[in-house]
Amino acid sequence: MPTLKEAVKPLIPRELWDKVPRSFDIIGSRSGAVAIIEIPPELEGYKFVIGEAIVKLNKHVKAVIRRIGAREGEFRLYRYEVLVPGPTEVIHKEDNYLIKVDPTKAYFSPRDQGDREDIARQVMPGEVILYPFAGVGPYAITILKRQSSVKLIIAIELNEYAYYYMLDNIKLNRLKGKVLPLLGDASKLMNLFCGVDRIILTLPLGAHRFLMQSLMCIKDGGIIHFYHLGTEENPYGEAEGLVRNYCGDLGYDCQVINRRIVRDYAPYVYKVRLDIRVGKF
Ligand SMILES: C[S@@+](CC[C@H](N)C(=O)[O-])C[C@H]1O[C@@H](n2cnc3c(N)ncnc32)[C@H](O)[C@@H]1O
């Protein structure tokens, strides 16, 4: 199958060929998908040509939308421009599970799949997990599909659309009774569930505001997965500094047992993850 660049070459001037994006996200499955692409300003006049080419190359893609700017607001959503109109609510198939989502209404990124799998591999039978920025629930689903003996995942989400998709996803993946979905502000709800084995803080642009609360809430010996942003020169420096300071203030013995660059976030900026074992005595 030709690449996007090969497909649009006959339709756009030669000097713009190098500006054609090499990749784009597809969310969905064979029954229907939405493609999400970033198009540079130089290709403004050819954006619809590019959208049509994506649909021709990927028969299951029914809609193409263009990302505008960076993720914004509490719900961490992009603004989009429609290039090929069609349904944007899709059922994404990943490994052996399904994720229903409309990416224009709720956060979801197929690029986080590797990270979800990496966390799921660490989870042990019988764990109780607090998942405060749950979105449509993909970490809970990935964990439970790999480790069905987890006792409970408490999944908190502020965006109503994401919360209702999470409810659908619990049903779709037959996980009723294993996830406690809650609609609300994590800063108010987290403290009701202290003493858990693991906390997953998937909010790279704000998880640090919940780190102190999480450290106090986790059980002795529990694990916190802390997401943050880091520069290319020193990806973990700021995240580790925050952990050191908060743990120092509380008198806890925090060990960073794992560091991971999850993926690119912006030019020269990474989304990173620290896995922290918290010793309290
Ligand atoms: C970066 S997204 C991650 C979502 C999900 N964990 C995933 O990986 O797809 C962060 C999510 O946290 C939610 N959120 C932001 N602030 C929140 C708060 N104070 N309480 C609960 N959820 C919050 C947003 O609406 C968004 O869905």
Short mmCIF file of N, CA and C in Angstrom, two decimals, residues 90-101 107-108 112-113 115-121 123 129 131 133-150 152-155 162-176 178-181 200 202:
data_model
loop_
_atom_site.label_atom_id
_atom_site.label_comp_id
_atom_site.label_asym_id
_atom_site.label_seq_id
_atom_site.Cartn_x
_atom_site.Cartn_y
_atom_site.Cartn_z
N VAL A 90 -16.10 5.92 18.07
CA VAL A 90 -15.62 4.65 17.49
C VAL A 90 -15.37 3.64 18.61
N ILE A 91 -15.23 2.39 18.19
CA ILE A 91 -14.78 1.36 19.15
C ILE A 91 -13.39 0.94 18.72
N HIS A 92 -12.43 1.30 19.55
CA HIS A 92 -11.03 1.03 19.25
C HIS A 92 -10.68 -0.38 19.73
N LYS A 93 -10.05 -1.14 18.87
CA LYS A 93 -9.67 -2.50 19.26
C LYS A 93 -8.17 -2.50 19.52
N GLU A 94 -7.83 -2.97 20.72
CA GLU A 94 -6.41 -2.97 21.11
C GLU A 94 -6.16 -4.31 21.77
N ASP A 95 -5.25 -5.11 21.25
CA ASP A 95 -4.96 -6.40 21.86
C ASP A 95 -6.26 -7.20 22.02
N ASN A 96 -6.63 -7.58 23.26
CA ASN A 96 -7.86 -8.37 23.41
C ASN A 96 -8.96 -7.58 24.14
N TYR A 97 -8.96 -6.26 23.95
CA TYR A 97 -10.00 -5.46 24.58
C TYR A 97 -10.49 -4.34 23.67
N LEU A 98 -11.61 -3.74 24.07
CA LEU A 98 -12.26 -2.72 23.23
C LEU A 98 -12.37 -1.43 24.02
N ILE A 99 -12.19 -0.30 23.34
CA ILE A 99 -12.33 0.99 24.00
C ILE A 99 -13.23 1.88 23.16
N LYS A 100 -14.41 2.17 23.71
CA LYS A 100 -15.34 3.07 23.01
C LYS A 100 -15.00 4.51 23.39
N VAL A 101 -14.88 5.37 22.42
CA VAL A 101 -14.50 6.76 22.71
C VAL A 101 -14.82 7.65 21.51
N TYR A 107 -10.44 12.36 26.37
CA TYR A 107 -9.04 12.01 26.10
C TYR A 107 -8.90 10.53 25.80
N PHE A 108 -8.17 10.21 24.75
CA PHE A 108 -7.69 8.85 24.54
C PHE A 108 -6.54 8.92 23.55
N ASP A 112 -0.43 5.50 23.94
CA ASP A 112 -0.12 5.12 25.32
C ASP A 112 -0.20 3.60 25.54
N GLN A 113 -0.48 2.85 24.48
CA GLN A 113 -0.70 1.41 24.65
C GLN A 113 0.49 0.71 25.33
N ASP A 115 2.70 1.87 27.31
CA ASP A 115 2.78 2.26 28.73
C ASP A 115 1.72 1.51 29.54
N ARG A 116 0.53 1.39 28.97
CA ARG A 116 -0.54 0.67 29.68
C ARG A 116 -0.13 -0.77 29.92
N GLU A 117 0.46 -1.38 28.89
CA GLU A 117 0.88 -2.79 29.01
C GLU A 117 1.99 -2.90 30.06
N ASP A 118 2.88 -1.93 30.08
CA ASP A 118 4.00 -1.96 31.02
C ASP A 118 3.52 -1.90 32.47
N ILE A 119 2.51 -1.06 32.73
CA ILE A 119 1.94 -0.97 34.07
C ILE A 119 1.22 -2.29 34.39
N ALA A 120 0.44 -2.78 33.43
CA ALA A 120 -0.35 -3.99 33.68
C ALA A 120 0.54 -5.17 34.07
N ARG A 121 1.73 -5.24 33.47
CA ARG A 121 2.67 -6.34 33.79
C ARG A 121 3.14 -6.30 35.23
N VAL A 123 1.29 -5.39 37.89
CA VAL A 123 0.21 -5.54 38.87
C VAL A 123 0.10 -6.98 39.35
N ILE A 129 -6.43 -0.75 43.45
CA ILE A 129 -5.71 0.29 42.70
C ILE A 129 -6.57 1.55 42.63
N TYR A 131 -7.12 5.00 40.59
CA TYR A 131 -6.83 5.50 39.23
C TYR A 131 -7.60 6.81 39.07
N PHE A 133 -7.30 9.79 37.33
CA PHE A 133 -7.56 10.56 36.10
C PHE A 133 -7.88 9.56 35.00
N ALA A 134 -9.02 8.91 35.16
CA ALA A 134 -9.28 7.65 34.45
C ALA A 134 -9.67 7.82 32.99
N GLY A 135 -10.13 8.98 32.58
CA GLY A 135 -10.59 9.13 31.20
C GLY A 135 -11.66 8.11 30.88
N VAL A 136 -11.51 7.44 29.74
CA VAL A 136 -12.49 6.42 29.36
C VAL A 136 -12.11 5.06 29.92
N GLY A 137 -11.06 5.03 30.75
CA GLY A 137 -10.73 3.83 31.52
C GLY A 137 -9.69 2.88 30.95
N PRO A 138 -8.85 3.32 29.99
CA PRO A 138 -8.00 2.34 29.30
C PRO A 138 -6.97 1.61 30.20
N TYR A 139 -6.42 2.29 31.21
CA TYR A 139 -5.45 1.60 32.07
C TYR A 139 -6.16 0.51 32.88
N ALA A 140 -7.36 0.82 33.37
CA ALA A 140 -8.11 -0.19 34.14
C ALA A 140 -8.39 -1.41 33.28
N ILE A 141 -8.78 -1.17 32.03
CA ILE A 141 -9.14 -2.28 31.13
C ILE A 141 -7.90 -3.12 30.82
N THR A 142 -6.81 -2.45 30.48
CA THR A 142 -5.58 -3.19 30.15
C THR A 142 -5.12 -4.03 31.34
N ILE A 143 -5.16 -3.45 32.53
CA ILE A 143 -4.72 -4.18 33.73
C ILE A 143 -5.61 -5.40 33.94
N LEU A 144 -6.93 -5.20 33.89
CA LEU A 144 -7.84 -6.31 34.22
C LEU A 144 -7.83 -7.39 33.14
N LYS A 145 -7.51 -7.04 31.92
CA LYS A 145 -7.44 -8.06 30.87
C LYS A 145 -6.19 -8.92 31.05
N ARG A 146 -5.18 -8.37 31.70
CA ARG A 146 -3.94 -9.12 31.92
C ARG A 146 -3.94 -9.80 33.29
N GLN A 147 -4.54 -9.13 34.27
CA GLN A 147 -4.48 -9.61 35.66
C GLN A 147 -5.90 -9.61 36.22
N SER A 148 -6.64 -10.69 35.94
CA SER A 148 -8.07 -10.69 36.30
C SER A 148 -8.27 -10.85 37.81
N SER A 149 -7.21 -11.22 38.55
CA SER A 149 -7.36 -11.39 40.01
C SER A 149 -7.18 -10.10 40.79
N VAL A 150 -7.11 -8.98 40.11
CA VAL A 150 -7.10 -7.69 40.82
C VAL A 150 -8.40 -7.59 41.60
N LEU A 152 -9.90 -4.66 43.04
CA LEU A 152 -10.75 -3.52 42.64
C LEU A 152 -9.90 -2.39 42.07
N ILE A 153 -10.43 -1.72 41.05
CA ILE A 153 -9.80 -0.49 40.56
C ILE A 153 -10.82 0.64 40.74
N ILE A 154 -10.43 1.65 41.52
CA ILE A 154 -11.31 2.80 41.75
C ILE A 154 -10.92 3.86 40.72
N ALA A 155 -11.83 4.13 39.78
CA ALA A 155 -11.51 4.97 38.62
C ALA A 155 -12.31 6.27 38.70
N ALA A 162 -16.25 11.41 29.21
CA ALA A 162 -15.28 10.33 29.43
C ALA A 162 -15.83 9.31 30.43
N TYR A 163 -16.48 9.82 31.47
CA TYR A 163 -17.04 8.93 32.50
C TYR A 163 -18.07 7.98 31.88
N TYR A 164 -18.97 8.52 31.04
CA TYR A 164 -20.00 7.65 30.45
C TYR A 164 -19.39 6.66 29.45
N TYR A 165 -18.33 7.08 28.76
CA TYR A 165 -17.64 6.10 27.91
C TYR A 165 -16.97 5.02 28.78
N MET A 166 -16.45 5.43 29.92
CA MET A 166 -15.84 4.43 30.82
C MET A 166 -16.88 3.39 31.24
N LEU A 167 -18.10 3.85 31.57
CA LEU A 167 -19.17 2.90 31.93
C LEU A 167 -19.41 1.92 30.78
N ASP A 168 -19.49 2.45 29.56
CA ASP A 168 -19.68 1.58 28.38
C ASP A 168 -18.53 0.58 28.26
N ASN A 169 -17.32 1.08 28.51
CA ASN A 169 -16.14 0.21 28.34
C ASN A 169 -16.09 -0.91 29.37
N ILE A 170 -16.58 -0.61 30.57
CA ILE A 170 -16.62 -1.65 31.61
C ILE A 170 -17.57 -2.77 31.14
N LYS A 171 -18.70 -2.36 30.56
CA LYS A 171 -19.68 -3.35 30.06
C LYS A 171 -19.12 -4.11 28.86
N LEU A 172 -18.59 -3.35 27.91
CA LEU A 172 -18.08 -3.95 26.67
C LEU A 172 -17.03 -5.03 26.94
N ASN A 173 -16.22 -4.78 27.98
CA ASN A 173 -15.11 -5.71 28.29
C ASN A 173 -15.45 -6.66 29.44
N ARG A 174 -16.72 -6.68 29.84
CA ARG A 174 -17.23 -7.58 30.90
C ARG A 174 -16.40 -7.46 32.18
N LEU A 175 -16.26 -6.22 32.68
CA LEU A 175 -15.45 -5.99 33.88
C LEU A 175 -16.28 -5.48 35.04
N LYS A 176 -17.59 -5.72 34.96
CA LYS A 176 -18.48 -5.24 36.03
C LYS A 176 -18.05 -5.85 37.36
N LYS A 178 -15.38 -5.19 38.97
CA LYS A 178 -13.92 -5.07 39.14
C LYS A 178 -13.48 -3.61 39.13
N VAL A 179 -14.34 -2.73 38.56
CA VAL A 179 -14.01 -1.30 38.50
C VAL A 179 -15.10 -0.54 39.24
N LEU A 180 -14.69 0.39 40.10
CA LEU A 180 -15.65 1.28 40.73
C LEU A 180 -15.51 2.64 40.04
N PRO A 181 -16.40 2.97 39.08
CA PRO A 181 -16.27 4.23 38.35
C PRO A 181 -16.91 5.38 39.12
N ILE A 200 -2.24 5.29 40.15
CA ILE A 200 -1.76 5.60 38.79
C ILE A 200 -2.15 7.04 38.46
N THR A 202 -2.04 9.43 35.81
CA THR A 202 -1.80 9.68 34.38
C THR A 202 -2.20 11.11 33.95
#
